[in-house]
PDB file of C-alpha atoms in Angstrom:
ATOM      1  CA  MET A  23      91.214   6.447 -37.730  1.00 78.00           C
ATOM      2  CA  MET A  24      88.926   4.188 -39.860  1.00 79.00           C
ATOM      3  CA  HIS A  25      90.460   1.062 -38.224  1.00 81.00           C
ATOM      4  CA  PHE A  26      90.107   2.697 -34.803  1.00 80.00           C
ATOM      5  CA  ALA A  27      86.479   3.496 -35.405  1.00 78.00           C
ATOM      6  CA  ASP A  28      85.884  -0.068 -36.576  1.00 82.00           C
ATOM      7  CA  SER A  29      86.955  -1.394 -33.176  1.00 83.00           C
ATOM      8  CA  LEU A  30      84.136   0.483 -31.522  1.00 85.00           C
ATOM      9  CA  THR A  31      81.408  -0.575 -33.860  1.00 84.00           C
ATOM     10  CA  PHE A  32      79.392  -3.942 -34.091  1.00 82.00           C
ATOM     11  CA  SER A  33      75.927  -5.147 -34.983  1.00 81.00           C
ATOM     12  CA  GLY A  34      75.894  -3.359 -38.359  1.00 85.00           C
ATOM     13  CA  ARG A  35      77.063  -0.122 -36.933  1.00 88.00           C
ATOM     14  CA  LYS A  36      79.761   1.769 -38.934  1.00 88.00           C
ATOM     15  CA  VAL A  37      79.818   5.341 -37.495  1.00 88.00           C
ATOM     16  CA  VAL A  38      81.090   6.901 -34.367  1.00 90.00           C
ATOM     17  CA  ALA A  39      80.551  10.419 -32.924  1.00 89.00           C
ATOM     18  CA  ALA A  40      83.243  12.661 -31.705  1.00 91.00           C
ATOM     19  CA  TRP A  41      82.907  14.555 -28.443  1.00 92.00           C
ATOM     20  CA  ALA A  42      85.291  16.920 -26.615  1.00 94.00           C
ATOM     21  CA  ALA A  43      85.515  19.163 -23.682  1.00 93.00           C
ATOM     22  CA  LEU A  44      88.028  21.877 -24.907  1.00 89.00           C
ATOM     23  CA  PRO A  45      89.234  22.676 -22.378  1.00 91.00           C
ATOM     24  CA  PHE A  46      88.397  20.165 -19.777  1.00 93.00           C
ATOM     25  CA  PRO A  47      86.515  22.121 -17.048  1.00 91.00           C
ATOM     26  CA  ALA A  48      89.151  21.724 -14.371  1.00 89.00           C
ATOM     27  CA  LEU A  49      89.542  24.271 -11.528  1.00 87.00           C
ATOM     28  CA  SER A  50      92.931  25.211 -10.604  1.00 81.00           C
ATOM     29  CA  GLY A  51      94.271  22.946  -7.835  1.00 80.00           C
ATOM     30  CA  SER A  52      91.423  20.518  -7.973  1.00 83.00           C
ATOM     31  CA  SER A  53      91.930  16.739  -8.209  1.00 87.00           C
ATOM     32  CA  LEU A  54      90.433  14.484 -11.053  1.00 90.00           C
ATOM     33  CA  PRO A  55      88.048  12.872  -8.660  1.00 90.00           C
ATOM     34  CA  ASP A  56      86.960  16.405  -7.536  1.00 88.00           C
ATOM     35  CA  ILE A  57      86.430  17.467 -11.118  1.00 89.00           C
ATOM     36  CA  LEU A  58      84.453  14.367 -12.237  1.00 91.00           C
ATOM     37  CA  SER A  59      82.405  14.428  -9.098  1.00 89.00           C
ATOM     38  CA  ALA A  60      81.029  17.866  -9.978  1.00 87.00           C
ATOM     39  CA  HIS A  61      79.704  16.391 -13.178  1.00 88.00           C
ATOM     40  CA  GLN A  62      77.792  13.437 -12.011  1.00 85.00           C
ATOM     41  CA  GLN A  63      74.542  14.593 -13.854  1.00 82.00           C
ATOM     42  CA  ASP A  64      76.104  15.154 -17.271  1.00 85.00           C
ATOM     43  CA  VAL A  65      79.467  14.368 -18.977  1.00 89.00           C
ATOM     44  CA  PRO A  66      81.251  17.770 -19.481  1.00 88.00           C
ATOM     45  CA  TRP A  67      81.799  17.476 -23.285  1.00 89.00           C
ATOM     46  CA  LYS A  68      80.157  18.640 -26.356  1.00 89.00           C
ATOM     47  CA  LEU A  69      79.275  16.918 -29.741  1.00 88.00           C
ATOM     48  CA  LEU A  70      81.656  18.088 -32.377  1.00 87.00           C
ATOM     49  CA  SER A  71      79.112  17.251 -35.182  1.00 77.00           C
ATOM     50  CA  SER A  72      77.116  20.102 -36.717  1.00 71.00           C
ATOM     51  CA  TRP A  73      73.960  18.173 -35.733  1.00 68.00           C
ATOM     52  CA  ARG A  74      71.905  19.624 -32.930  1.00 66.00           C
ATOM     53  CA  GLU A  75      73.379  18.370 -29.603  1.00 60.00           C
ATOM     54  CA  GLN A  76      71.363  15.926 -27.511  1.00 63.00           C
ATOM     55  CA  LYS A  77      72.188  14.590 -24.027  1.00 70.00           C
ATOM     56  CA  VAL A  78      73.639  11.130 -24.245  1.00 75.00           C
ATOM     57  CA  SER A  79      72.253   8.900 -21.551  1.00 77.00           C
ATOM     58  CA  CYS A  80      73.741   5.611 -22.880  1.00 86.00           C
ATOM     59  CA  CYS A  81      76.094   4.308 -25.386  1.00 88.00           C
ATOM     60  CA  PHE A  82      77.232   0.960 -27.102  1.00 91.00           C
ATOM     61  CA  ALA A  83      81.003   1.522 -27.115  1.00 92.00           C
ATOM     62  CA  GLN A  84      83.448   4.342 -26.555  1.00 93.00           C
ATOM     63  CA  SER A  85      87.047   5.218 -26.340  1.00 94.00           C
ATOM     64  CA  VAL A  86      87.944   8.152 -23.851  1.00 95.00           C
ATOM     65  CA  VAL A  87      91.258  10.060 -23.812  1.00 95.00           C
ATOM     66  CA  LEU A  88      92.085  12.606 -21.089  1.00 95.00           C
ATOM     67  CA  ARG A  89      95.264  14.679 -21.371  1.00 94.00           C
ATOM     68  CA  GLY A  90      96.829  17.402 -19.297  1.00 91.00           C
ATOM     69  CA  ILE A  91      95.769  16.249 -15.818  1.00 86.00           C
ATOM     70  CA  CYS A  92      98.974  15.428 -13.997  1.00 69.00           C
ATOM     71  CA  LYS A  93      99.182  12.737 -11.430  1.00 57.00           C
ATOM     72  CA  GLU A  94      99.654  15.299  -8.655  1.00 48.00           C
ATOM     73  CA  ARG A  95      96.086  16.286  -9.257  1.00 51.00           C
ATOM     74  CA  LEU A  96      94.588  12.884  -8.240  1.00 50.00           C
ATOM     75  CA  THR A  97      94.220  13.627  -4.729  1.00 51.00           C
ATOM     76  CA  SER A  98      91.846  16.053  -2.833  1.00 50.00           C
ATOM     77  CA  CYS A  99      92.553  18.758  -0.470  1.00 51.00           C
ATOM     78  CA  PRO A 100      92.199  17.692   3.283  1.00 52.00           C
ATOM     79  CA  GLY A 101      88.821  17.976   4.582  1.00 53.00           C
ATOM     80  CA  GLN A 102      87.190  17.841   1.217  1.00 55.00           C
ATOM     81  CA  GLN A 103      84.114  15.621   0.799  1.00 58.00           C
ATOM     82  CA  GLN A 104      85.154  12.255  -0.642  1.00 72.00           C
ATOM     83  CA  SER A 105      83.307  10.112  -3.186  1.00 79.00           C
ATOM     84  CA  PRO A 106      83.801   6.613  -4.558  1.00 86.00           C
ATOM     85  CA  LEU A 107      86.007   8.186  -7.229  1.00 89.00           C
ATOM     86  CA  HIS A 108      88.516   9.274  -4.494  1.00 86.00           C
ATOM     87  CA  SER A 109      89.121   5.621  -3.648  1.00 87.00           C
ATOM     88  CA  CYS A 110      90.553   4.859  -7.055  1.00 87.00           C
ATOM     89  CA  GLU A 111      94.296   4.291  -7.330  1.00 84.00           C
ATOM     90  CA  GLY A 112      95.078   6.043 -10.700  1.00 86.00           C
ATOM     91  CA  PRO A 113      93.587   8.267 -13.300  1.00 89.00           C
ATOM     92  CA  GLU A 114      92.663   5.373 -15.642  1.00 90.00           C
ATOM     93  CA  GLN A 115      90.757   3.777 -12.717  1.00 92.00           C
ATOM     94  CA  VAL A 116      89.033   7.198 -11.971  1.00 92.00           C
ATOM     95  CA  LEU A 117      87.843   7.430 -15.523  1.00 92.00           C
ATOM     96  CA  GLN A 118      86.711   3.816 -15.632  1.00 92.00           C
ATOM     97  CA  GLN A 119      84.655   4.278 -12.426  1.00 93.00           C
ATOM     98  CA  TYR A 120      83.089   7.526 -13.612  1.00 93.00           C
ATOM     99  CA  PHE A 121      82.068   6.306 -17.051  1.00 93.00           C
ATOM    100  CA  HIS A 122      80.932   2.986 -15.749  1.00 92.00           C
ATOM    101  CA  THR A 123      78.469   4.964 -13.682  1.00 91.00           C
ATOM    102  CA  GLN A 124      77.554   7.253 -16.494  1.00 92.00           C
ATOM    103  CA  PHE A 125      77.252   4.553 -19.234  1.00 91.00           C
ATOM    104  CA  PRO A 126      76.739   1.111 -17.553  1.00 90.00           C
ATOM    105  CA  GLY A 127      77.333  -1.851 -19.745  1.00 88.00           C
ATOM    106  CA  ALA A 128      79.053  -0.013 -22.539  1.00 90.00           C
ATOM    107  CA  PHE A 129      82.277  -1.409 -24.005  1.00 90.00           C
ATOM    108  CA  SER A 130      84.885   1.330 -23.028  1.00 92.00           C
ATOM    109  CA  THR A 131      88.571   2.004 -23.276  1.00 92.00           C
ATOM    110  CA  PHE A 132      90.413   4.807 -21.409  1.00 92.00           C
ATOM    111  CA  HIS A 133      93.712   6.463 -21.909  1.00 92.00           C
ATOM    112  CA  VAL A 134      95.425   9.231 -19.793  1.00 92.00           C
ATOM    113  CA  LEU A 135      98.221  11.342 -21.311  1.00 93.00           C
ATOM    114  CA  GLN A 136     100.046  13.844 -18.997  1.00 90.00           C
ATOM    115  CA  GLN A 137     100.926  16.152 -21.854  1.00 93.00           C
ATOM    116  CA  PRO A 138      98.229  18.816 -22.354  1.00 94.00           C
ATOM    117  CA  CYS A 139      97.153  20.160 -25.728  1.00 94.00           C
ATOM    118  CA  ASP A 140      99.557  23.004 -26.966  1.00 94.00           C
ATOM    119  CA  THR A 141      97.477  26.241 -27.609  1.00 93.00           C
ATOM    120  CA  ARG A 142     100.297  28.603 -28.504  1.00 90.00           C
ATOM    121  CA  THR A 143     100.271  30.457 -31.865  1.00 87.00           C
ATOM    122  CA  PRO A 144      98.831  29.546 -34.428  1.00 91.00           C
ATOM    123  CA  PHE A 145      96.150  27.926 -32.387  1.00 90.00           C
ATOM    124  CA  PRO A 146      92.970  30.137 -32.187  1.00 88.00           C
ATOM    125  CA  GLN A 147      92.980  32.266 -29.191  1.00 84.00           C
ATOM    126  CA  PHE A 148      89.250  32.198 -28.258  1.00 86.00           C
ATOM    127  CA  PHE A 149      89.654  31.248 -24.495  1.00 87.00           C
ATOM    128  CA  SER A 150      87.961  32.894 -21.598  1.00 84.00           C
ATOM    129  CA  PRO A 151      89.988  35.244 -19.237  1.00 85.00           C
ATOM    130  CA  LEU A 152      88.890  32.719 -16.550  1.00 86.00           C
ATOM    131  CA  LEU A 153      91.658  30.362 -17.748  1.00 88.00           C
ATOM    132  CA  THR A 154      95.217  30.108 -16.382  1.00 89.00           C
ATOM    133  CA  ARG A 155      98.151  29.941 -18.830  1.00 89.00           C
ATOM    134  CA  ARG A 156      97.877  26.114 -18.266  1.00 91.00           C
ATOM    135  CA  GLY A 157      94.162  26.109 -19.088  1.00 91.00           C
ATOM    136  CA  PHE A 158      92.755  25.587 -15.591  1.00 90.00           C
ATOM    137  CA  LEU A 159      89.714  27.590 -14.405  1.00 89.00           C
ATOM    138  CA  LEU A 160      89.828  30.392 -11.919  1.00 84.00           C
ATOM    139  CA  ASP A 161      87.137  31.882  -9.719  1.00 77.00           C
ATOM    140  CA  LYS A 162      87.734  35.453 -11.211  1.00 72.00           C
ATOM    141  CA  ALA A 163      89.236  36.694 -14.435  1.00 66.00           C
ATOM    142  CA  GLN A 164      93.120  37.051 -14.460  1.00 61.00           C
ATOM    143  CA  GLY A 165      95.113  40.167 -15.238  1.00 59.00           C
ATOM    144  CA  PHE A 166      96.502  39.192 -18.647  1.00 55.00           C
ATOM    145  CA  SER A 167      94.877  38.533 -22.054  1.00 56.00           C
ATOM    146  CA  SER A 168      93.373  35.109 -22.874  1.00 53.00           C
ATOM    147  CA  ALA A 169      95.997  35.009 -25.589  1.00 59.00           C
ATOM    148  CA  GLY A 170      98.276  34.049 -22.907  1.00 81.00           C
ATOM    149  CA  VAL A 171      96.747  30.522 -22.586  1.00 89.00           C
ATOM    150  CA  GLU A 172      99.680  28.167 -23.626  1.00 93.00           C
ATOM    151  CA  SER A 173      98.178  24.731 -23.080  1.00 94.00           C
ATOM    152  CA  ILE A 174      94.826  23.161 -22.035  1.00 94.00           C
ATOM    153  CA  PRO A 175      93.654  19.900 -20.524  1.00 94.00           C
ATOM    154  CA  VAL A 176      91.381  18.050 -22.820  1.00 95.00           C
ATOM    155  CA  LEU A 177      88.795  15.320 -22.453  1.00 95.00           C
ATOM    156  CA  ALA A 178      87.784  13.630 -25.823  1.00 95.00           C
ATOM    157  CA  ALA A 179      85.983  10.532 -26.848  1.00 93.00           C
ATOM    158  CA  LEU A 180      84.851   8.574 -29.957  1.00 92.00           C
ATOM    159  CA  GLN A 181      81.455   7.103 -29.167  1.00 91.00           C
ATOM    160  CA  SER A 182      78.946   4.727 -30.772  1.00 91.00           C
ATOM    161  CA  SER A 183      75.633   5.809 -29.273  1.00 89.00           C
ATOM    162  CA  PRO A 184      71.925   6.246 -30.105  1.00 89.00           C
ATOM    163  CA  VAL A 185      72.392   9.915 -30.835  1.00 87.00           C
ATOM    164  CA  LEU A 186      73.640   8.800 -34.167  1.00 90.00           C
ATOM    165  CA  HIS A 187      70.190   7.510 -35.108  1.00 90.00           C
ATOM    166  CA  SER A 188      68.919  10.947 -35.083  1.00 87.00           C
ATOM    167  CA  LEU A 189      71.944  12.390 -37.048  1.00 88.00           C
ATOM    168  CA  LEU A 190      71.852   9.666 -39.784  1.00 91.00           C
ATOM    169  CA  SER A 191      68.048   9.500 -40.170  1.00 90.00           C
ATOM    170  CA  GLY A 192      68.043  13.358 -40.374  1.00 88.00           C
ATOM    171  CA  LEU A 193      70.655  13.227 -43.110  1.00 89.00           C
ATOM    172  CA  CYS A 194      68.619  10.631 -44.882  1.00 90.00           C
ATOM    173  CA  ARG A 195      65.444  12.820 -44.696  1.00 89.00           C
ATOM    174  CA  ASP A 196      67.423  15.794 -46.079  1.00 87.00           C
ATOM    175  CA  LEU A 197      68.659  13.823 -48.980  1.00 85.00           C
ATOM    176  CA  ARG A 198      65.183  12.657 -49.809  1.00 84.00           C
ATOM    177  CA  ALA A 199      63.634  16.116 -49.754  1.00 80.00           C
ATOM    178  CA  PRO A 200      64.848  17.603 -53.040  1.00 76.00           C
ATOM    179  CA  ASP A 201      63.618  16.272 -56.475  1.00 76.00           C
ATOM    180  CA  LEU A 202      67.032  15.196 -57.846  1.00 70.00           C
ATOM    181  CA  ARG A 203      65.449  14.746 -61.350  1.00 70.00           C
ATOM    182  CA  ARG A 204      65.556  18.572 -61.542  1.00 73.00           C
ATOM    183  CA  TRP A 205      69.317  18.378 -61.175  1.00 71.00           C
ATOM    184  CA  SER A 206      70.516  16.904 -64.473  1.00 72.00           C
ATOM    185  CA  SER A 207      74.126  17.712 -63.670  1.00 73.00           C
ATOM    186  CA  PHE A 208      73.942  15.354 -60.640  1.00 70.00           C
ATOM    187  CA  PHE A 209      73.367  12.323 -62.755  1.00 71.00           C
ATOM    188  CA  THR A 210      75.500  13.383 -65.726  1.00 74.00           C
ATOM    189  CA  ALA A 211      78.417  13.254 -63.274  1.00 68.00           C
ATOM    190  CA  GLY A 212      77.987   9.457 -63.281  1.00 71.00           C
ATOM    191  CA  VAL A 213      75.475   8.891 -60.406  1.00 71.00           C
ATOM    192  CA  GLU A 214      72.636   6.539 -61.381  1.00 78.00           C
ATOM    193  CA  GLN A 215      69.110   7.103 -59.928  1.00 78.00           C
ATOM    194  CA  ASP A 216      68.986   3.462 -58.759  1.00 83.00           C
ATOM    195  CA  THR A 217      72.405   3.753 -57.133  1.00 84.00           C
ATOM    196  CA  PHE A 218      71.244   6.828 -55.284  1.00 83.00           C
ATOM    197  CA  GLN A 219      68.136   5.352 -53.995  1.00 87.00           C
ATOM    198  CA  GLU A 220      69.974   2.192 -52.933  1.00 91.00           C
ATOM    199  CA  ALA A 221      72.419   4.375 -50.961  1.00 90.00           C
ATOM    200  CA  LEU A 222      69.574   6.123 -49.299  1.00 91.00           C
ATOM    201  CA  GLU A 223      68.106   2.847 -48.241  1.00 93.00           C
ATOM    202  CA  GLU A 224      71.547   1.700 -46.870  1.00 93.00           C
ATOM    203  CA  LEU A 225      71.689   4.993 -44.922  1.00 93.00           C
ATOM    204  CA  LYS A 226      68.260   4.404 -43.473  1.00 93.00           C
ATOM    205  CA  THR A 227      69.180   0.799 -42.449  1.00 93.00           C
ATOM    206  CA  LEU A 228      72.360   2.206 -40.797  1.00 93.00           C
ATOM    207  CA  SER A 229      70.502   4.778 -38.780  1.00 92.00           C
ATOM    208  CA  GLN A 230      68.146   2.015 -37.456  1.00 92.00           C
ATOM    209  CA  CYS A 231      71.167   0.160 -36.143  1.00 91.00           C
ATOM    210  CA  TYR A 232      71.584   2.972 -33.631  1.00 90.00           C
ATOM    211  CA  GLN A 233      68.066   3.060 -32.463  1.00 86.00           C
ATOM    212  CA  LEU A 234      67.359   1.493 -29.024  1.00 79.00           C
ATOM    213  CA  GLY A 235      64.837  -1.388 -29.283  1.00 67.00           C
ATOM    214  CA  PHE A 236      64.286  -1.011 -32.954  1.00 49.00           C
ATOM    215  CA  GLY A 237      62.001  -3.885 -34.304  1.00 43.00           C
ATOM    216  CA  ALA A 238      60.626  -4.523 -30.912  1.00 41.00           C
ATOM    217  CA  ASP A 239      57.432  -2.570 -31.115  1.00 40.00           C
ATOM    218  CA  GLY A 240      57.977   0.435 -33.494  1.00 38.00           C
ATOM    219  CA  SER A 241      57.327   0.755 -37.252  1.00 38.00           C
ATOM    220  CA  GLU A 242      59.773   2.199 -39.736  1.00 38.00           C
ATOM    221  CA  ASP A 243      57.733   5.338 -39.836  1.00 39.00           C
ATOM    222  CA  GLU A 244      57.883   5.669 -36.143  1.00 38.00           C
ATOM    223  CA  ALA A 245      61.698   5.236 -36.261  1.00 38.00           C
ATOM    224  CA  ASP A 246      61.992   8.011 -38.922  1.00 42.00           C
ATOM    225  CA  SER A 247      59.948  10.325 -36.784  1.00 39.00           C
ATOM    226  CA  ASP A 248      62.465  10.322 -34.028  1.00 40.00           C
TER     227      ASP A 248
END
């Protein structure tokens, strides 16, 4: 995983954020172009970090994986409104077209796996009754318990994006807040005060690598206030 993350980082960046749509919000019987066309304003995934979620409008690099959407779901029903996504030849091309629109200019890789994510026991059964056994959305609740969900389609990504500036700079502020001189056990464990301060400075510098336009017109104090 470390080497994979390294392939998505450059210009001093070392961290990527994990995102996932679990399950991928696919209506039963809909095609992949239909599903993505319904999410033109915002990508249908959530940040897996504990940091407060922010809408990501751009990114530097990303690797996206979609699994559980079979090839027979690539075409629309007759008479349904078409979009540029419907002219794509395969699922990888659909994803490429969609994410090129969402994040123009980003370095991106895409992978499609037909096998869905297995959600049978002991997977936590926290699903909505609006899901079929295969994890697709229904218009109304089904008759059996959500514990009957056996698999789900998933959209996931590792992404290097400006959202990491807020996450890393927030972490840096939290670490600066306490007076560590009052925690003698912290330093008796082998951590030196100078080493700790140096690590904080490195973390601050790393966070600035994810800030759009850093150094163009803002000071460091302005960068920390974001």
